[in-house]
Coordinates of C-alpha atoms (C1' of nucleotides) in Angstrom, one line a residue:
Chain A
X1 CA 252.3 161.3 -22.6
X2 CA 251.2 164.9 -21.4
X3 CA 247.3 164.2 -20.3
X4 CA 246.3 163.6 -17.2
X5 CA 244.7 160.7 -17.0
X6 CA 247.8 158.8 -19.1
X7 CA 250.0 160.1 -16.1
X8 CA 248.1 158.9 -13.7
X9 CA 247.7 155.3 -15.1
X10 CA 250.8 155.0 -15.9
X11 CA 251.8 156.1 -11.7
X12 CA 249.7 153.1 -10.9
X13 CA 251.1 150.8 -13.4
X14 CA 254.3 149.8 -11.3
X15 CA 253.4 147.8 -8.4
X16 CA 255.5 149.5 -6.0
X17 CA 253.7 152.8 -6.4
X18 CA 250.4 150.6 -5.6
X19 CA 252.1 148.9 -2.6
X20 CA 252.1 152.6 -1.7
X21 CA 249.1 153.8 -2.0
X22 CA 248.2 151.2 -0.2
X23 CA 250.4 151.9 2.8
X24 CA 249.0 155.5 2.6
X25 CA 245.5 154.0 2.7
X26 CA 245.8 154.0 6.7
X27 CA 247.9 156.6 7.6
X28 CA 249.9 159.5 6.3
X29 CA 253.7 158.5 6.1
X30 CA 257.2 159.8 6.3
X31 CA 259.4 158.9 3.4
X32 CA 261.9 156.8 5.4
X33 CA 259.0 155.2 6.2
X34 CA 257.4 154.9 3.2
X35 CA 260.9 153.3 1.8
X36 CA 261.2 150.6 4.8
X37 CA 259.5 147.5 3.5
X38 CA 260.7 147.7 0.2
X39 CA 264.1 146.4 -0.9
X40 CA 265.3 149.0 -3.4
X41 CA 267.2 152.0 -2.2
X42 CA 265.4 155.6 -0.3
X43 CA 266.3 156.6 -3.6
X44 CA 264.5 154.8 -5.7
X45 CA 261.8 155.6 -3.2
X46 CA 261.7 159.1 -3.4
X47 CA 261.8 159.1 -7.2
X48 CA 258.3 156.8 -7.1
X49 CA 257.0 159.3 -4.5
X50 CA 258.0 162.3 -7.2
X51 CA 255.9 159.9 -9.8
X52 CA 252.9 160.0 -7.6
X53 CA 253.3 163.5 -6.5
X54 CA 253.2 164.5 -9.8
X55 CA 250.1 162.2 -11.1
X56 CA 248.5 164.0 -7.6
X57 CA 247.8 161.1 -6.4
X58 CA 250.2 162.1 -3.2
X59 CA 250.9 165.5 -1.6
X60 CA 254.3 165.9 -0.1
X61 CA 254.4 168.4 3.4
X62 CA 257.9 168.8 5.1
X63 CA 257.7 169.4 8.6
X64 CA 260.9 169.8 10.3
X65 CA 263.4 167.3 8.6
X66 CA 260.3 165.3 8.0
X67 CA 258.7 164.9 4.6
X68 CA 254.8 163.4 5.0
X69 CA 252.9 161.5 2.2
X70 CA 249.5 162.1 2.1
X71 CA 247.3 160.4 0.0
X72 CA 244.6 162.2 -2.8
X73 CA 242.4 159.8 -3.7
X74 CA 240.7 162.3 -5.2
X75 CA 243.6 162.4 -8.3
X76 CA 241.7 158.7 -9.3
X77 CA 238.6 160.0 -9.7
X78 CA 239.1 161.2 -13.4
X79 CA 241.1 157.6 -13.9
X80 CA 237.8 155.4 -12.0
X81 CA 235.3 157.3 -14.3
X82 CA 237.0 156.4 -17.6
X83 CA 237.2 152.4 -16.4
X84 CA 234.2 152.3 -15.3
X85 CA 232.4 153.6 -18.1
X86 CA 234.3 150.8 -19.5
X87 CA 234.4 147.9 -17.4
X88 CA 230.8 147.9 -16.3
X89 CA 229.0 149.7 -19.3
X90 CA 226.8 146.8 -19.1
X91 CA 225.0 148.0 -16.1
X92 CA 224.2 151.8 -17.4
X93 CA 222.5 152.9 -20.4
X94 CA 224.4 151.4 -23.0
X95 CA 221.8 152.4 -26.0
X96 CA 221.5 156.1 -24.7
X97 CA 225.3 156.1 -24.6
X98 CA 226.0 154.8 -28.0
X99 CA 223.3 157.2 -29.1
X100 CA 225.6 160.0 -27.7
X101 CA 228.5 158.6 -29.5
X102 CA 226.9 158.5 -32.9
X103 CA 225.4 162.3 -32.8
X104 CA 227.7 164.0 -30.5
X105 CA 230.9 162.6 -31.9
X106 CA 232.9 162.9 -34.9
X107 CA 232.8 159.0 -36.1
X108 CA 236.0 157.5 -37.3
X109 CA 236.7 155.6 -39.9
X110 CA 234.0 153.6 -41.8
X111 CA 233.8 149.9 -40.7
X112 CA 230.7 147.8 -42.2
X113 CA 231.6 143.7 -40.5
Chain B
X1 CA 255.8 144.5 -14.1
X2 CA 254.5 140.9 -15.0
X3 CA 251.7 141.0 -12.7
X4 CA 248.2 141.4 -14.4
X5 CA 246.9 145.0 -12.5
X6 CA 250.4 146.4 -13.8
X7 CA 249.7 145.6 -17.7
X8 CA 246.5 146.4 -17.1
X9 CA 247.2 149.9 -16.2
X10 CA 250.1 149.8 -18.2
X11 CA 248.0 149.4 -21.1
X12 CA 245.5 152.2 -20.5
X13 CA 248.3 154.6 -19.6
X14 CA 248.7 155.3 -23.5
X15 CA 246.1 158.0 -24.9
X16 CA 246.2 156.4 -28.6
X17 CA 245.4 152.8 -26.4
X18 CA 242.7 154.6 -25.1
X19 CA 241.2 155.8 -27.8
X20 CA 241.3 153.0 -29.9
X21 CA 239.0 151.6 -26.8
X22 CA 236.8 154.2 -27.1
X23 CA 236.1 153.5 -31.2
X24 CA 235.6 149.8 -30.3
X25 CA 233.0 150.4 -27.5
X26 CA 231.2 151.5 -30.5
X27 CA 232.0 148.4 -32.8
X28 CA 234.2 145.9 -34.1
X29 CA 236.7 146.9 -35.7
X30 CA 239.2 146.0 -38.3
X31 CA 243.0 146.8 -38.0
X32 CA 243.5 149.5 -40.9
X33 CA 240.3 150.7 -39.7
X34 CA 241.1 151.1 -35.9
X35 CA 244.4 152.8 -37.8
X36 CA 242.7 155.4 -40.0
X37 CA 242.2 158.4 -37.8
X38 CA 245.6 158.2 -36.1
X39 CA 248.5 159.6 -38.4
X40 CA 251.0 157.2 -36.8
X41 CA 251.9 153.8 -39.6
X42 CA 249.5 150.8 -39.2
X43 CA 252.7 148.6 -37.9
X44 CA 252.4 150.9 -34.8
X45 CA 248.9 150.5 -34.6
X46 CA 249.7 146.7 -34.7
X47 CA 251.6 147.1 -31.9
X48 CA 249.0 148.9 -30.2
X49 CA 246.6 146.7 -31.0
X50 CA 248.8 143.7 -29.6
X51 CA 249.2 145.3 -26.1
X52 CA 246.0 145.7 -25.6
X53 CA 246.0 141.9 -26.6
X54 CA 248.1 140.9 -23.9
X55 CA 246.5 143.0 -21.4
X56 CA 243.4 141.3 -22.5
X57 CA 241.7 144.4 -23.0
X58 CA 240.6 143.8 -26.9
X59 CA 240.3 140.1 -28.5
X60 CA 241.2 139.6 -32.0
X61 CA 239.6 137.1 -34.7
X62 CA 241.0 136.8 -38.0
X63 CA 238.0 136.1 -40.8
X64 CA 239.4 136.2 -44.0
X65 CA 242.0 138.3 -44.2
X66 CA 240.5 140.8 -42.4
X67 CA 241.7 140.5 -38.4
X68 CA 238.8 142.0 -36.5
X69 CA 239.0 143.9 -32.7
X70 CA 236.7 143.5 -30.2
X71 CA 236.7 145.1 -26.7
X72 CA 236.6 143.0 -23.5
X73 CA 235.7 145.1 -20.6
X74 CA 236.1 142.3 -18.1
X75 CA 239.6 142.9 -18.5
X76 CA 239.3 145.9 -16.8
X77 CA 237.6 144.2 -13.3
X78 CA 240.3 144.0 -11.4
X79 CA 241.9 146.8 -11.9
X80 CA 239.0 148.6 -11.5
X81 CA 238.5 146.7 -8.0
X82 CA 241.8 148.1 -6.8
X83 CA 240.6 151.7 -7.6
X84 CA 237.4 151.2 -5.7
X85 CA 240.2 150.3 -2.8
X86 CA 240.3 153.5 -2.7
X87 CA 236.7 154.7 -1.9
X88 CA 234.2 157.1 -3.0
X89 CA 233.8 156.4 -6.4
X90 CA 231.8 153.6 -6.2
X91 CA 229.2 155.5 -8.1
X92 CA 229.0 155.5 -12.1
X93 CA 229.3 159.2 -13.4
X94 CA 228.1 159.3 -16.8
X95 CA 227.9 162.2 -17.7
X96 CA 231.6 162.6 -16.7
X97 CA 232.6 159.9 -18.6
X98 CA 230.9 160.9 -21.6
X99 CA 232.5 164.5 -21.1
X100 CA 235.7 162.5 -20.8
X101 CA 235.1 160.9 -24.4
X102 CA 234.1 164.1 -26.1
X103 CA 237.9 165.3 -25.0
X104 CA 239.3 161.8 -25.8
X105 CA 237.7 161.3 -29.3
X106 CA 237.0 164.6 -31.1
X107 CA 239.2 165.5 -33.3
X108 CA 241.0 162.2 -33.4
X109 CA 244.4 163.7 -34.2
X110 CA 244.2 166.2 -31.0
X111 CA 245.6 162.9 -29.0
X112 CA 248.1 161.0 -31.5
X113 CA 250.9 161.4 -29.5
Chain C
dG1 C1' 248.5 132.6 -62.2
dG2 C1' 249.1 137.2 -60.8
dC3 C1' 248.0 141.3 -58.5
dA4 C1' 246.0 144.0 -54.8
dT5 C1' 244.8 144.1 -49.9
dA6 C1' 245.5 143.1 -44.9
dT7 C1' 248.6 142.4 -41.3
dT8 C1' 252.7 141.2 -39.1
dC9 C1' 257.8 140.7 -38.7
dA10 C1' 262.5 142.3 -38.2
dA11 C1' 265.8 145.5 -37.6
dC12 C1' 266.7 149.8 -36.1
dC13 C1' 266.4 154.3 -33.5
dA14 C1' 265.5 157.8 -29.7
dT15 C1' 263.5 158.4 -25.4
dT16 C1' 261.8 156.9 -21.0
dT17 C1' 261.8 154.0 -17.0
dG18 C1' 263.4 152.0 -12.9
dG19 C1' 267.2 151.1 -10.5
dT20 C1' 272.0 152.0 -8.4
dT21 C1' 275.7 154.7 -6.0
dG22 C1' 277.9 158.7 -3.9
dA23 C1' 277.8 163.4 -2.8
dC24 C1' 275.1 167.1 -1.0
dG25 C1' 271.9 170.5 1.7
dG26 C1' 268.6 171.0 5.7
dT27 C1' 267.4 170.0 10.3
dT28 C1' 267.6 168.1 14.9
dT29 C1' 270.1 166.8 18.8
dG30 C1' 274.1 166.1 21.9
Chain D
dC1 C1' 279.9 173.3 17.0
dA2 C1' 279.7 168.6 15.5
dA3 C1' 277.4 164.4 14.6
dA4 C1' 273.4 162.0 13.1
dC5 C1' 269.4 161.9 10.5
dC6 C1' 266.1 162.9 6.4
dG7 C1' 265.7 163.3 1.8
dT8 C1' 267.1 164.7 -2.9
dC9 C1' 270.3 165.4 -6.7
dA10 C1' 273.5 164.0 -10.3
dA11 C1' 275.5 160.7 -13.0
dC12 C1' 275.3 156.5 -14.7
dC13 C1' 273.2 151.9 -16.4
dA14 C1' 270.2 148.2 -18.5
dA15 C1' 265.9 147.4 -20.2
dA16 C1' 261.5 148.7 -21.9
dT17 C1' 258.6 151.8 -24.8
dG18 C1' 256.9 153.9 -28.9
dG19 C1' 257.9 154.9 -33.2
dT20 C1' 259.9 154.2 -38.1
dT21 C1' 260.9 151.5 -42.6
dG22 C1' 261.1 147.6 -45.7
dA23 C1' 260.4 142.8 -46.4
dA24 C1' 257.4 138.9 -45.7
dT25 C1' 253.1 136.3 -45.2
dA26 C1' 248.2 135.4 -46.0
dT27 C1' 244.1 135.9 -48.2
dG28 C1' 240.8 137.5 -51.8
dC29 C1' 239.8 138.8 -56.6
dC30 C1' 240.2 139.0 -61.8

DNA sequence: GGCATATTCAACCATTTGGTTGACGGTTTG
DNA sequence: CAAACCGTCAACCAAATGGTTGAATATGCC
């Protein structure tokens, strides 16, 4: 599961890691911080914070004894285009897209319904 | 992880998953024919196949004996809702997203994993 | 009926995941 | 210096994941 986008889907499959990004959403965080609300052990944290650090969705910056989260929201970017192509390829150019897929693409395996 | 974002995600975080989403925005498909291009057994596939189920991703519908897959974008709302959380990509990039494809697709056995 | 096709089921296996605890290395402060 | 604080590391554990194989279940065809 060494691509990318597979890491970074599966950082924001746990619901912990969402909670947060969330969190991160209004302000940068220390880890202590980070780990406060939750009920599992700092940690437990710190290994979630090493998942998202390593998707990119977080930057880690140690000041003093002080480690601060910082979110990249940028890291989704890559994620977001691949759902939405998806999820609303109702609203864009469907026909020019499939187009693109029949010429541009190697098709799989026949498949007459 | 029962919560519906988390199988969501959860689902898409496997590039074979993905891939077989990308051959069915093209079409329906059957089973062995979703399974052709990947070099993993059709029981695997099946598995596959039945995660994305349960995420409600794909729908199934047995004619004959022939079980046939269809993709259900809608599935991918919410979790696309809790990306846009997180700002700035609000707008649909399509030619990033067919760039993304073109790596995802061709040749199918670059991403059996 | 009998055989081929389509798909799943069951058992198994290796690896990963998400959590715990306790010890440990830096850093700040008294 | 010593004590307290911040965070990670290492070892361990249970459960989930992704894959295999072989048997089983439907269905269609001659």
């Amino acid at each position: 599961m060494s691509d990318k986008v597979s890491i970074v889907f599966a950082a924001l499959a746990d619901p912990t890691r969402r909670t947060i990004l969330s969190m991160l959403l209004e302000d940068d965080m220390a880890v202590t911080d980070v780990a406060h609300p939750f009920q599992m052990s700092l940690a437990a944290i710190s290994k979630h914070l090493g998942i998202l650090a390593t998707a990119g969705l977080i930057t880690q910056e140690k000041r003093g004894r002080v480690k601060w989260c910082k979110l990249e929201p940028d890291a989704l970017r890559e994620a977001s285009i691949w759902m939405q192509g998806f999820g609303q390829f109702d609203r864009i150019d469907l026909d020019a897209f499939e187009r693109f897929l029949e010429t541009e693409l190697s098709p799989p395996a026949d498949h007459t319904p």
